[in-house]
């Protein structure tokens, strides 16, 4: 997935290069194979600089700070069409050098369009689909010189999911279009800008205009007009004030965003609980789950792992069976069997993950958009805008690619939903107190266990393979622990149901092989056997659980969580494993924030 940013001021600015570089840096988590920036002056002179590499490197090497103009575009690339190479970096000029633009997303008929337009005399400098977008628009522009019309005509030619921004060197307007990838407008004092994501806008203004798919915008320094891409009809939409602050897009005193975001978890969990106590969305959301015929919880990556924890809570506490499904598998494995009475809870912190949006599009095509509830973090995201009902995570911006505070708030939200469902079914007991204790329990876990996690990471810094096992409450936690270890430290780790380990994977165990057990005391009657199956074969059982002499005695290493109700163990055990994965990554010399090959939000298939 990539990131685009475009901005228009009234007059040429000598610091346009600095503005674009700052915007690019705040979008780094969206892709960091290559980066480019272009500034265009009011007289129509364009200066385009781009190359392979991270923002700091390229901006320094190509002197971005020299860029000057009243319009600017920058783009961060996570390669899909075309290898990471200078020619495929964005932004791109058209053949005649009259247009310049950049895109994010996937134009799936790129190869065909390059052939077709080359035959018509277009000159392509690379194989990137972003360049195809500019040339398709140029092809119409050549016929009538009307950029607005060319953008609407391009809609019928470009296939796939994308968002782009483009400007004609002659003139003072810029355009941007949203067709399946995230895009927002920012409105400030003396400028209007567009971006794939909020951090680059929040540096400049908190006045945000969310956009929907099928909309495009013509904007200049002090005005914007949203139009339908189908017919050019004007759409009125006022800016909303984003609750997010620019500070949340900075590391503060922390060495990495990930550590900052782990330490923010208690306060973000509290913010969510405060909201849920006041809002009128939680109960109706829970009522729909409680009365749903079949309820699917659908997500990708860490969001899927939260769905697994959610299905445990809803079953065990709420007495309501739900089905956690990996978003990318939903259409193939469940698409033909869904019923009009089914309910779909789509979970995505970004609200833009393509695998999740594909499910949303399929349900919409089946006339079931009304059966979709959303759990999202990003205000104005596609999932939020298109869910009939949604609940926000209130995690604030999460910059590190690996989900931490958004995962924890997804789990807290599912706990809150399960308690509401339990209340509706008269089985809540003293569970509401458990919820109230969550932020402090998370804080105690960080304070009590961060040092232990660091020591353990140093012990295992050369380890290249391990397992994390969970049972019942902690199965989703084991999956998330494995996700964190793989995603940032690059050690291989598989998360598995502990009862399943003996059916084959136990073969991997040799002397000292590390197997993490995340478990509750209530489940130790089962997990003790699972631990013994490993230790009797000289494997190392590293158990993370509330205090238990039995578990401690039978484990190779035992890390006691703070005393807490069993319902919090799924959450607290992940907090310890986040810290372990973080320290393991740092001690191995890697960056926890922007792991190789990954991207914060994958908006391609
Ligand atoms: C992946 C990230 O790209 O997207 C994961 O690497 C994340 O960390 C997953 O969990 C899902 O993202 P989202 O925005 O749908 O929750």
mmCIF file of N, CA, C and O in Angstrom, residues 247-279:
data_model
loop_
_atom_site.group_PDB
_atom_site.id
_atom_site.type_symbol
_atom_site.label_atom_id
_atom_site.label_comp_id
_atom_site.label_asym_id
_atom_site.label_seq_id
_atom_site.Cartn_x
_atom_site.Cartn_y
_atom_site.Cartn_z
ATOM 1 N N UNK A 247 0.441 15.693 17.980
ATOM 2 C CA UNK A 247 1.399 15.046 18.885
ATOM 3 C C UNK A 247 1.298 13.523 18.756
ATOM 4 O O UNK A 247 2.283 12.820 18.881
ATOM 5 N N UNK A 248 0.079 13.048 18.466
ATOM 6 C CA UNK A 248 -0.041 11.578 18.415
ATOM 7 C C UNK A 248 0.709 11.056 17.193
ATOM 8 O O UNK A 248 0.890 9.866 17.057
ATOM 9 N N UNK A 249 1.149 11.949 16.308
ATOM 10 C CA UNK A 249 1.947 11.498 15.156
ATOM 11 C C UNK A 249 3.425 11.739 15.427
ATOM 12 O O UNK A 249 4.230 11.762 14.504
ATOM 13 N N UNK A 250 3.795 11.904 16.713
ATOM 14 C CA UNK A 250 5.233 12.062 17.001
ATOM 15 C C UNK A 250 5.618 11.098 18.127
ATOM 16 O O UNK A 250 4.792 10.681 18.932
ATOM 17 N N UNK A 251 6.904 10.734 18.194
ATOM 18 C CA UNK A 251 7.346 9.705 19.161
ATOM 19 C C UNK A 251 7.498 10.245 20.576
ATOM 20 O O UNK A 251 7.640 9.484 21.523
ATOM 21 N N UNK A 252 7.543 11.587 20.694
ATOM 22 C CA UNK A 252 7.776 12.113 22.049
ATOM 23 C C UNK A 252 9.143 11.650 22.547
ATOM 24 O O UNK A 252 10.109 11.640 21.797
ATOM 25 N N UNK A 253 9.230 11.190 23.794
ATOM 26 C CA UNK A 253 10.532 10.786 24.366
ATOM 27 C C UNK A 253 10.848 9.317 24.116
ATOM 28 O O UNK A 253 11.836 8.794 24.617
ATOM 29 N N UNK A 254 9.995 8.651 23.352
ATOM 30 C CA UNK A 254 10.234 7.215 23.152
ATOM 31 C C UNK A 254 11.142 6.980 21.945
ATOM 32 O O UNK A 254 11.106 7.738 20.989
ATOM 33 N N UNK A 255 11.950 5.928 21.978
ATOM 34 C CA UNK A 255 12.837 5.637 20.839
ATOM 35 C C UNK A 255 12.075 5.169 19.618
ATOM 36 O O UNK A 255 12.485 5.373 18.490
ATOM 37 N N UNK A 256 10.917 4.531 19.859
ATOM 38 C CA UNK A 256 10.125 4.011 18.738
ATOM 39 C C UNK A 256 8.638 4.256 18.987
ATOM 40 O O UNK A 256 8.168 4.248 20.135
ATOM 41 N N UNK A 257 7.878 4.412 17.903
ATOM 42 C CA UNK A 257 6.427 4.598 18.040
ATOM 43 C C UNK A 257 5.826 3.406 18.779
ATOM 44 O O UNK A 257 4.919 3.541 19.600
ATOM 45 N N UNK A 258 6.354 2.207 18.485
ATOM 46 C CA UNK A 258 5.708 1.009 19.059
ATOM 47 C C UNK A 258 5.771 1.026 20.585
ATOM 48 O O UNK A 258 4.772 0.721 21.257
ATOM 49 N N UNK A 259 6.929 1.443 21.133
ATOM 50 C CA UNK A 259 7.010 1.476 22.602
ATOM 51 C C UNK A 259 6.042 2.518 23.154
ATOM 52 O O UNK A 259 5.309 2.281 24.100
ATOM 53 N N UNK A 260 6.005 3.675 22.464
ATOM 54 C CA UNK A 260 5.066 4.736 22.906
ATOM 55 C C UNK A 260 3.644 4.202 22.902
ATOM 56 O O UNK A 260 2.879 4.398 23.848
ATOM 57 N N UNK A 261 3.278 3.510 21.834
ATOM 58 C CA UNK A 261 1.899 3.044 21.684
ATOM 59 C C UNK A 261 1.565 1.908 22.648
ATOM 60 O O UNK A 261 0.433 1.801 23.107
ATOM 61 N N UNK A 262 2.549 1.095 23.032
ATOM 62 C CA UNK A 262 2.300 0.079 24.072
ATOM 63 C C UNK A 262 2.037 0.791 25.398
ATOM 64 O O UNK A 262 1.083 0.469 26.120
ATOM 65 N N UNK A 263 2.835 1.802 25.694
ATOM 66 C CA UNK A 263 2.685 2.509 26.978
ATOM 67 C C UNK A 263 1.422 3.362 27.025
ATOM 68 O O UNK A 263 0.962 3.730 28.089
ATOM 69 N N UNK A 264 0.860 3.677 25.842
ATOM 70 C CA UNK A 264 -0.380 4.456 25.803
ATOM 71 C C UNK A 264 -1.614 3.582 26.065
ATOM 72 O O UNK A 264 -2.717 4.094 26.257
ATOM 73 N N UNK A 265 -1.428 2.287 26.050
ATOM 74 C CA UNK A 265 -2.582 1.374 26.101
ATOM 75 C C UNK A 265 -3.500 1.588 27.293
ATOM 76 O O UNK A 265 -4.723 1.629 27.161
ATOM 77 N N UNK A 266 -2.963 1.786 28.520
ATOM 78 C CA UNK A 266 -3.897 2.025 29.640
ATOM 79 C C UNK A 266 -4.784 3.245 29.414
ATOM 80 O O UNK A 266 -5.997 3.202 29.609
ATOM 81 N N UNK A 267 -4.158 4.334 28.936
ATOM 82 C CA UNK A 267 -4.946 5.576 28.787
ATOM 83 C C UNK A 267 -5.940 5.441 27.625
ATOM 84 O O UNK A 267 -7.083 5.914 27.718
ATOM 85 N N UNK A 268 -5.566 4.722 26.553
ATOM 86 C CA UNK A 268 -6.495 4.568 25.434
ATOM 87 C C UNK A 268 -7.628 3.612 25.802
ATOM 88 O O UNK A 268 -8.752 3.767 25.362
ATOM 89 N N UNK A 269 -7.323 2.605 26.616
ATOM 90 C CA UNK A 269 -8.391 1.705 27.082
ATOM 91 C C UNK A 269 -9.375 2.489 27.949
ATOM 92 O O UNK A 269 -10.604 2.348 27.826
ATOM 93 N N UNK A 270 -8.842 3.381 28.773
ATOM 94 C CA UNK A 270 -9.709 4.213 29.624
ATOM 95 C C UNK A 270 -10.572 5.127 28.774
ATOM 96 O O UNK A 270 -11.781 5.276 29.012
ATOM 97 N N UNK A 271 -9.961 5.702 27.739
ATOM 98 C CA UNK A 271 -10.720 6.609 26.856
ATOM 99 C C UNK A 271 -11.874 5.860 26.200
ATOM 100 O O UNK A 271 -13.001 6.353 26.103
ATOM 101 N N UNK A 272 -11.616 4.631 25.796
ATOM 102 C CA UNK A 272 -12.677 3.828 25.168
ATOM 103 C C UNK A 272 -13.778 3.510 26.179
ATOM 104 O O UNK A 272 -14.971 3.660 25.885
ATOM 105 N N UNK A 273 -13.391 3.106 27.383
ATOM 106 C CA UNK A 273 -14.401 2.744 28.390
ATOM 107 C C UNK A 273 -15.233 3.965 28.779
ATOM 108 O O UNK A 273 -16.455 3.875 28.942
ATOM 109 N N UNK A 274 -14.575 5.119 28.872
ATOM 110 C CA UNK A 274 -15.319 6.349 29.186
ATOM 111 C C UNK A 274 -16.343 6.636 28.098
ATOM 112 O O UNK A 274 -17.497 6.978 28.375
ATOM 113 N N UNK A 275 -15.928 6.447 26.853
ATOM 114 C CA UNK A 275 -16.842 6.696 25.732
ATOM 115 C C UNK A 275 -18.011 5.709 25.769
ATOM 116 O O UNK A 275 -19.179 6.083 25.661
ATOM 117 N N UNK A 276 -17.683 4.429 25.970
ATOM 118 C CA UNK A 276 -18.732 3.396 25.945
ATOM 119 C C UNK A 276 -19.743 3.607 27.065
ATOM 120 O O UNK A 276 -20.920 3.299 26.928
ATOM 121 N N UNK A 277 -19.269 4.169 28.188
ATOM 122 C CA UNK A 277 -20.186 4.414 29.321
ATOM 123 C C UNK A 277 -21.181 5.512 28.982
ATOM 124 O O UNK A 277 -22.303 5.526 29.493
ATOM 125 N N UNK A 278 -20.782 6.434 28.086
ATOM 126 C CA UNK A 278 -21.630 7.586 27.772
ATOM 127 C C UNK A 278 -22.430 7.412 26.487
ATOM 128 O O UNK A 278 -23.493 7.966 26.310
ATOM 129 N N UNK A 279 -21.876 6.621 25.558
ATOM 130 C CA UNK A 279 -22.467 6.619 24.207
ATOM 131 C C UNK A 279 -23.763 5.821 24.190
ATOM 132 O O UNK A 279 -24.067 5.064 25.109
#
